[in-house]
CSV table of C-alpha atoms in Angstrom, one decimal:
chain,number,residue,atom,x,y,z
A,1,MET,CA,8.2,23.3,-30.6
A,2,ARG,CA,7.1,26.2,-28.6
A,3,ILE,CA,7.3,26.4,-24.8
A,4,ALA,CA,5.5,29.6,-23.4
A,5,PHE,CA,5.9,31.0,-19.8
A,6,TRP,CA,3.1,33.1,-18.4
A,7,SER,CA,1.7,34.2,-15.0
A,8,GLU,CA,-1.7,35.4,-14.0
A,9,GLN,CA,0.0,37.4,-11.2
A,10,GLU,CA,2.8,40.1,-11.3
A,11,GLY,CA,6.0,39.3,-9.4
A,12,ALA,CA,6.2,35.6,-10.2
A,13,GLY,CA,9.6,36.0,-11.9
A,14,THR,CA,8.3,34.7,-15.2
A,15,SER,CA,11.1,36.3,-17.4
A,16,PHE,CA,13.8,35.2,-14.9
A,17,ASN,CA,12.5,31.7,-14.8
A,18,LEU,CA,12.5,31.4,-18.6
A,19,ALA,CA,15.9,32.9,-18.9
A,20,VAL,CA,17.6,30.4,-16.5
A,21,THR,CA,15.5,27.5,-17.9
A,22,ALA,CA,16.5,28.2,-21.4
A,23,CYS,CA,20.1,28.6,-20.5
A,24,ALA,CA,20.0,25.4,-18.6
A,25,ALA,CA,18.5,23.5,-21.5
A,26,VAL,CA,21.5,24.6,-23.7
A,27,CYS,CA,24.0,23.5,-21.0
A,28,LEU,CA,22.3,20.1,-20.4
A,29,HIS,CA,21.5,19.0,-23.8
A,30,PRO,CA,22.6,19.5,-27.5
A,31,LEU,CA,19.7,21.6,-28.4
A,32,SER,CA,19.3,24.9,-30.4
A,33,VAL,CA,17.2,27.4,-28.5
A,34,ALA,CA,15.5,30.7,-29.4
A,35,VAL,CA,14.0,33.0,-26.8
A,36,VAL,CA,11.5,35.6,-27.8
A,37,SER,CA,9.2,38.0,-26.0
A,38,GLY,CA,5.4,37.6,-26.0
A,39,GLY,CA,5.2,41.4,-26.4
A,40,TYR,CA,5.8,43.7,-29.4
A,41,HIS,CA,7.9,46.4,-27.4
A,42,ASP,CA,8.8,44.5,-24.2
A,43,GLY,CA,12.5,44.4,-23.8
A,44,LYS,CA,12.4,42.7,-20.3
A,45,LEU,CA,13.7,39.5,-21.6
A,46,GLU,CA,16.5,41.0,-23.7
A,47,ARG,CA,17.8,42.9,-20.6
A,48,LYS,CA,18.3,39.5,-18.8
A,49,PHE,CA,21.0,38.7,-21.3
A,50,PHE,CA,22.3,42.0,-22.7
A,51,GLY,CA,21.7,44.7,-20.0
A,52,ARG,CA,19.8,47.8,-20.1
A,53,ASN,CA,21.7,49.3,-23.2
A,54,GLN,CA,21.0,46.3,-25.6
A,55,ASN,CA,19.2,48.7,-28.1
A,56,ASN,CA,22.5,50.6,-28.6
A,57,ILE,CA,24.6,47.6,-29.4
A,58,LEU,CA,25.3,47.4,-33.1
A,59,GLU,CA,26.5,43.8,-33.3
A,60,TYR,CA,23.2,42.2,-34.6
A,61,ARG,CA,22.3,45.4,-36.4
A,62,GLN,CA,25.2,45.5,-38.7
A,63,GLU,CA,24.9,41.9,-39.7
A,64,ALA,CA,21.2,42.2,-40.3
A,65,MET,CA,21.7,45.2,-42.6
A,66,LEU,CA,23.9,43.1,-44.8
A,67,VAL,CA,21.2,40.5,-45.5
A,68,ALA,CA,17.9,42.5,-45.0
A,69,GLU,CA,16.0,43.3,-48.2
A,70,HIS,CA,13.5,46.2,-47.6
A,71,SER,CA,10.5,47.2,-49.5
A,72,ARG,CA,10.5,50.2,-51.9
A,73,GLU,CA,10.0,52.9,-49.3
A,74,ALA,CA,13.0,51.9,-47.3
A,75,VAL,CA,15.8,54.4,-47.6
A,76,MET,CA,19.3,54.6,-46.1
A,77,ALA,CA,19.6,57.1,-43.2
A,78,SER,CA,22.1,58.1,-40.6
A,79,LYS,CA,21.7,58.9,-36.9
A,80,HIS,CA,24.4,60.0,-34.5
A,81,GLY,CA,26.9,58.8,-37.0
A,82,GLN,CA,25.6,55.3,-36.9
A,83,ALA,CA,24.0,53.5,-40.0
A,84,SER,CA,20.4,52.8,-39.8
A,85,MET,CA,17.5,52.2,-42.2
A,86,MET,CA,14.5,54.6,-42.3
A,87,ALA,CA,11.3,53.0,-43.2
A,88,SER,CA,7.8,54.4,-43.4
A,89,ASP,CA,4.4,52.8,-43.0
A,90,ASP,CA,0.8,54.2,-42.7
A,91,MET,CA,1.2,55.2,-39.1
A,92,GLN,CA,4.6,56.8,-38.7
A,93,ASN,CA,8.3,57.0,-39.6
A,94,TYR,CA,10.7,55.0,-37.5
A,95,PHE,CA,14.1,53.5,-37.5
A,96,VAL,CA,14.5,49.9,-38.5
A,97,THR,CA,17.6,48.7,-36.8
A,98,GLY,CA,17.4,45.0,-36.9
A,99,GLY,CA,15.6,42.5,-34.9
A,100,LEU,CA,11.8,42.0,-35.0
A,101,ASP,CA,11.1,45.2,-37.0
A,102,CYS,CA,13.2,44.0,-39.9
A,103,LEU,CA,11.7,40.4,-39.9
A,104,LEU,CA,8.0,41.9,-39.9
A,105,ARG,CA,8.8,44.1,-43.0
A,106,LYS,CA,9.5,41.0,-45.1
A,107,GLU,CA,6.7,40.8,-47.5
A,108,ARG,CA,7.1,37.2,-48.6
A,109,PRO,CA,7.6,34.1,-46.4
A,110,GLU,CA,10.5,32.9,-48.6
A,111,GLU,CA,12.4,36.0,-47.5
A,112,LEU,CA,12.6,34.7,-44.0
A,113,THR,CA,15.6,32.4,-44.6
A,114,GLU,CA,17.7,30.9,-41.8
A,115,ALA,CA,20.4,33.5,-42.5
A,116,VAL,CA,18.0,36.5,-42.4
A,117,VAL,CA,16.3,35.4,-39.2
A,118,LYS,CA,19.6,34.6,-37.2
A,119,ALA,CA,21.1,37.8,-38.5
A,120,ASN,CA,18.3,39.6,-36.9
A,121,MET,CA,18.8,37.9,-33.6
A,122,ARG,CA,21.5,38.1,-31.0
A,123,GLN,CA,23.5,35.2,-29.8
A,124,VAL,CA,23.4,34.3,-26.2
A,125,VAL,CA,25.4,31.1,-26.5
A,126,LYS,CA,27.4,30.9,-29.7
A,127,ASP,CA,25.6,29.0,-32.4
A,128,ARG,CA,23.3,27.4,-29.8
A,129,MET,CA,21.1,30.0,-28.3
A,130,TYR,CA,19.6,33.3,-29.8
A,131,CYS,CA,17.4,36.0,-28.6
A,132,LEU,CA,15.0,37.9,-30.9
A,133,PRO,CA,15.1,41.7,-30.1
A,134,THR,CA,11.7,43.3,-29.7
A,135,SER,CA,10.4,46.4,-31.7
A,136,ALA,CA,11.6,49.8,-31.4
A,137,ARG,CA,8.2,51.1,-31.8
A,138,GLN,CA,6.0,51.9,-29.0
A,139,GLU,CA,3.2,49.6,-27.9
A,140,TYR,CA,-0.5,50.8,-28.0
A,141,GLU,CA,-3.7,49.1,-27.3
A,142,TRP,CA,-4.1,48.3,-31.0
A,143,TRP,CA,-0.5,47.1,-31.6
A,144,HIS,CA,-1.3,43.4,-32.2
A,145,GLN,CA,-4.0,44.5,-34.9
A,146,ASP,CA,-1.5,46.6,-36.9
A,147,CYS,CA,-1.3,45.3,-40.5
A,148,GLN,CA,2.5,44.7,-40.3
A,149,PHE,CA,2.3,43.0,-37.0
A,150,ARG,CA,-0.1,40.4,-38.5
A,151,ARG,CA,3.0,38.9,-40.0
A,152,MET,CA,4.1,37.8,-36.6
A,153,ASN,CA,2.8,34.3,-37.0
A,154,ARG,CA,4.9,34.0,-40.1
A,155,VAL,CA,7.9,35.2,-38.2
A,156,MET,CA,7.3,32.9,-35.3
A,157,ALA,CA,6.8,29.9,-37.8
A,158,ALA,CA,10.2,30.7,-39.4
A,159,VAL,CA,12.0,31.0,-36.0
A,160,GLU,CA,10.5,27.8,-35.0
A,161,SER,CA,11.7,26.0,-38.1
A,162,TYR,CA,15.4,26.9,-37.4
A,163,PHE,CA,15.5,26.0,-33.8
A,164,ASP,CA,14.8,22.8,-31.8
A,165,VAL,CA,12.8,24.8,-29.3
A,166,VAL,CA,11.4,28.4,-28.9
A,167,PHE,CA,10.8,29.8,-25.4
A,168,ILE,CA,8.2,32.6,-25.4
A,169,ASP,CA,8.1,35.0,-22.5
A,170,CYS,CA,4.5,36.2,-22.0
A,171,GLY,CA,5.3,37.6,-18.6
A,172,SER,CA,2.0,38.6,-16.8
A,173,ARG,CA,0.6,40.2,-19.9
A,174,GLN,CA,-3.2,40.3,-20.4
A,175,ASP,CA,-3.2,41.4,-24.0
A,176,ASP,CA,-4.7,39.2,-26.8
A,177,TYR,CA,-1.4,38.3,-28.4
A,178,ALA,CA,0.3,37.2,-25.3
A,179,ARG,CA,-2.7,35.1,-24.3
A,180,LYS,CA,-2.9,33.6,-27.9
A,181,ALA,CA,0.8,32.7,-27.7
A,182,PHE,CA,0.4,30.9,-24.4
A,183,ARG,CA,-2.8,29.3,-25.4
A,184,GLU,CA,-1.3,27.8,-28.6
A,185,ALA,CA,2.1,26.7,-27.2
A,186,ASP,CA,3.0,23.0,-27.1
A,187,VAL,CA,3.9,23.4,-23.4
A,188,CYS,CA,2.4,26.0,-21.2
A,189,VAL,CA,4.6,26.9,-18.2
A,190,LEU,CA,2.3,28.4,-15.6
A,191,ASN,CA,4.4,30.5,-13.2
A,192,MET,CA,3.3,31.3,-9.7
A,193,ASN,CA,4.5,32.3,-6.2
A,194,GLN,CA,4.8,29.6,-3.6
A,195,GLU,CA,1.9,31.1,-1.5
A,196,ALA,CA,-0.5,31.4,-4.5
A,197,GLU,CA,-3.5,29.2,-5.0
A,198,VAL,CA,-3.0,29.0,-8.7
A,199,ILE,CA,-3.1,25.2,-9.0
A,200,GLY,CA,-6.4,24.9,-7.3
A,201,ARG,CA,-8.0,27.5,-9.5
A,202,PHE,CA,-6.6,25.9,-12.6
A,203,TYR,CA,-8.3,22.6,-11.7
A,204,ARG,CA,-11.5,24.2,-10.7
A,205,ASN,CA,-11.8,26.1,-14.0
A,206,PRO,CA,-9.5,24.4,-16.6
A,207,PRO,CA,-8.5,27.0,-19.3
A,208,ASP,CA,-8.5,26.2,-23.0
A,209,TYR,CA,-4.8,25.5,-23.5
A,210,LYS,CA,-3.6,23.6,-26.6
A,211,GLY,CA,-0.4,22.3,-24.9
A,212,LYS,CA,0.5,20.4,-21.8
A,213,VAL,CA,0.5,22.5,-18.6
A,214,PHE,CA,3.5,22.6,-16.2
A,215,PHE,CA,3.3,24.5,-12.9
A,216,LEU,CA,6.5,26.5,-11.9
A,217,LEU,CA,7.2,28.0,-8.5
A,218,GLY,CA,9.3,31.1,-8.7
A,219,LYS,CA,11.6,32.5,-6.1
A,220,TYR,CA,11.2,29.2,-4.4
A,221,PHE,CA,12.2,28.5,-0.7
A,222,GLU,CA,12.4,24.9,0.5
A,223,ASP,CA,11.6,25.8,4.1
A,224,ALA,CA,8.6,27.9,3.4
A,225,LEU,CA,5.2,26.9,4.9
A,226,TYR,CA,4.3,25.1,1.6
A,227,ASN,CA,7.1,23.5,-0.2
A,228,ARG,CA,7.0,21.6,-3.6
A,229,GLN,CA,6.3,18.2,-2.0
A,230,ASP,CA,3.4,19.7,0.1
A,231,LEU,CA,1.8,21.2,-3.0
A,232,GLN,CA,2.0,18.0,-4.8
A,233,ARG,CA,0.3,16.2,-1.9
A,234,ILE,CA,-2.4,18.9,-1.3
A,235,TYR,CA,-3.4,19.2,-5.0
A,236,ARG,CA,-2.6,15.6,-6.0
A,237,ILE,CA,-0.6,16.9,-8.9
A,238,GLU,CA,1.8,14.6,-10.6
A,239,GLU,CA,5.3,14.9,-9.5
A,240,GLU,CA,6.5,15.6,-13.1
A,241,ARG,CA,4.2,18.6,-13.6
A,242,LEU,CA,5.5,20.8,-10.8
A,243,GLY,CA,8.9,22.3,-10.8
A,244,ALA,CA,10.6,25.2,-8.8
A,245,ILE,CA,13.3,27.8,-9.4
A,246,PRO,CA,14.8,28.7,-6.0
A,247,TYR,CA,15.6,32.3,-5.0
A,248,ASN,CA,19.2,33.0,-5.9
A,249,ALA,CA,20.6,36.4,-5.0
A,250,GLN,CA,23.7,36.2,-7.2
A,251,LEU,CA,21.6,35.3,-10.3
A,252,HIS,CA,19.0,38.1,-9.5
A,253,ALA,CA,21.9,40.5,-9.3
A,254,ALA,CA,23.5,39.2,-12.6
A,255,GLU,CA,20.0,39.7,-14.5
A,256,GLN,CA,20.1,43.4,-13.6
A,257,THR,CA,23.5,43.7,-15.5
A,258,GLY,CA,22.6,41.4,-18.5
A,259,ARG,CA,24.9,38.5,-17.3
A,260,ILE,CA,22.4,35.9,-16.5
A,261,GLY,CA,23.6,33.6,-19.5
A,262,ASN,CA,27.1,33.4,-18.3
A,263,SER,CA,26.1,33.2,-14.6
A,264,VAL,CA,23.8,30.1,-15.3
A,265,GLN,CA,26.6,28.4,-17.2
A,266,ARG,CA,28.9,28.9,-14.2
A,267,TYR,CA,26.4,27.3,-12.0
A,268,MET,CA,25.8,24.4,-14.2
A,269,GLY,CA,29.5,23.6,-14.3
A,270,ARG,CA,29.7,23.0,-10.5
A,271,ASN,CA,28.4,19.4,-10.6
A,272,GLY,CA,26.3,19.9,-7.6
A,273,GLU,CA,29.0,21.4,-5.5
A,274,GLY,CA,29.2,24.6,-3.6
A,275,GLN,CA,26.6,27.1,-2.2
A,276,GLY,CA,24.4,26.8,-5.3
A,277,MET,CA,23.8,23.1,-5.0
A,278,GLY,CA,20.2,23.4,-4.1
A,279,PHE,CA,19.5,26.0,-6.8
A,280,GLU,CA,21.3,23.8,-9.4
A,281,LYS,CA,19.4,20.7,-8.4
A,282,GLU,CA,16.1,22.2,-8.8
A,283,LEU,CA,16.9,23.9,-11.9
A,284,VAL,CA,18.2,20.8,-13.5
A,285,ARG,CA,15.2,18.9,-12.4
A,286,THR,CA,12.7,21.6,-13.7
A,287,THR,CA,14.4,22.1,-16.9
A,288,ASN,CA,14.5,18.3,-17.6
A,289,LEU,CA,10.9,17.9,-16.7
A,290,ILE,CA,9.8,20.7,-19.0
A,291,LEU,CA,11.8,19.3,-21.9
A,292,LYS,CA,10.5,15.9,-21.3
A,293,LEU,CA,7.0,17.1,-21.3
A,294,ALA,CA,7.8,18.8,-24.6
A,295,GLY,CA,9.2,15.4,-26.0
A,296,LEU,CA,12.6,16.9,-26.6
A,297,VAL,CA,14.4,14.6,-24.1
A,298,ALA,CA,13.7,11.1,-22.9
């Protein structure tokens, strides 16, 4: 099951919305969750959980190196006193330190076992929620056409097979791969600002999406000119297809330091009490509606 988040406009808080929704899903239901980026080198989603220095943390690298089996050109190397694996391909030499790079270098699908896949991911919630680190290689216009990256479909299929649900962060990216990931998802979460006229444009010119579409208001304010109920009435949209993630200063501060996972868990443990009651209520509602649309909960 794949649930992809995307926005046609920047500033809709797509990565933040995905991060808090995925964390809420784990808190509310006995689901195993994977979160992945819809970009090759885009580390925005990782930083929500691990901070800006996530690429320097060796926790997932060391475990990955124990199980990773590289092709013939892979050799052991060392950089700054830390163990790494040097690999070469047609384009350049680069360091393979775990994560997506290691999984893309697997030449046969059977090498992508559950142990290998999870060893190359980082745990957000122990044994329940994992994040797949993006590539250390720079992104170019042709990155999605690279011969090695063409194995991405195989990697995604493996990740999907080991988790109940995979959340894919497509951000506001316009490249072919991000659009393809969103178009082929089982549930397409279309993120938008409260004032944007996204719903109207969607119904006037319906896109070719495989999955069911859910509209999500980011940085939501209940007392704005148009609130969720107003938009449902104006566009005659089903109540279960429109959700909201209210603006929350504390959580936006937490995402800057990579503490969003723990922060969401604390909010979800308040049982509707305290200053975050409105945020928690909308987050629970939105998360359950998305999971219900995906057929994961009743």
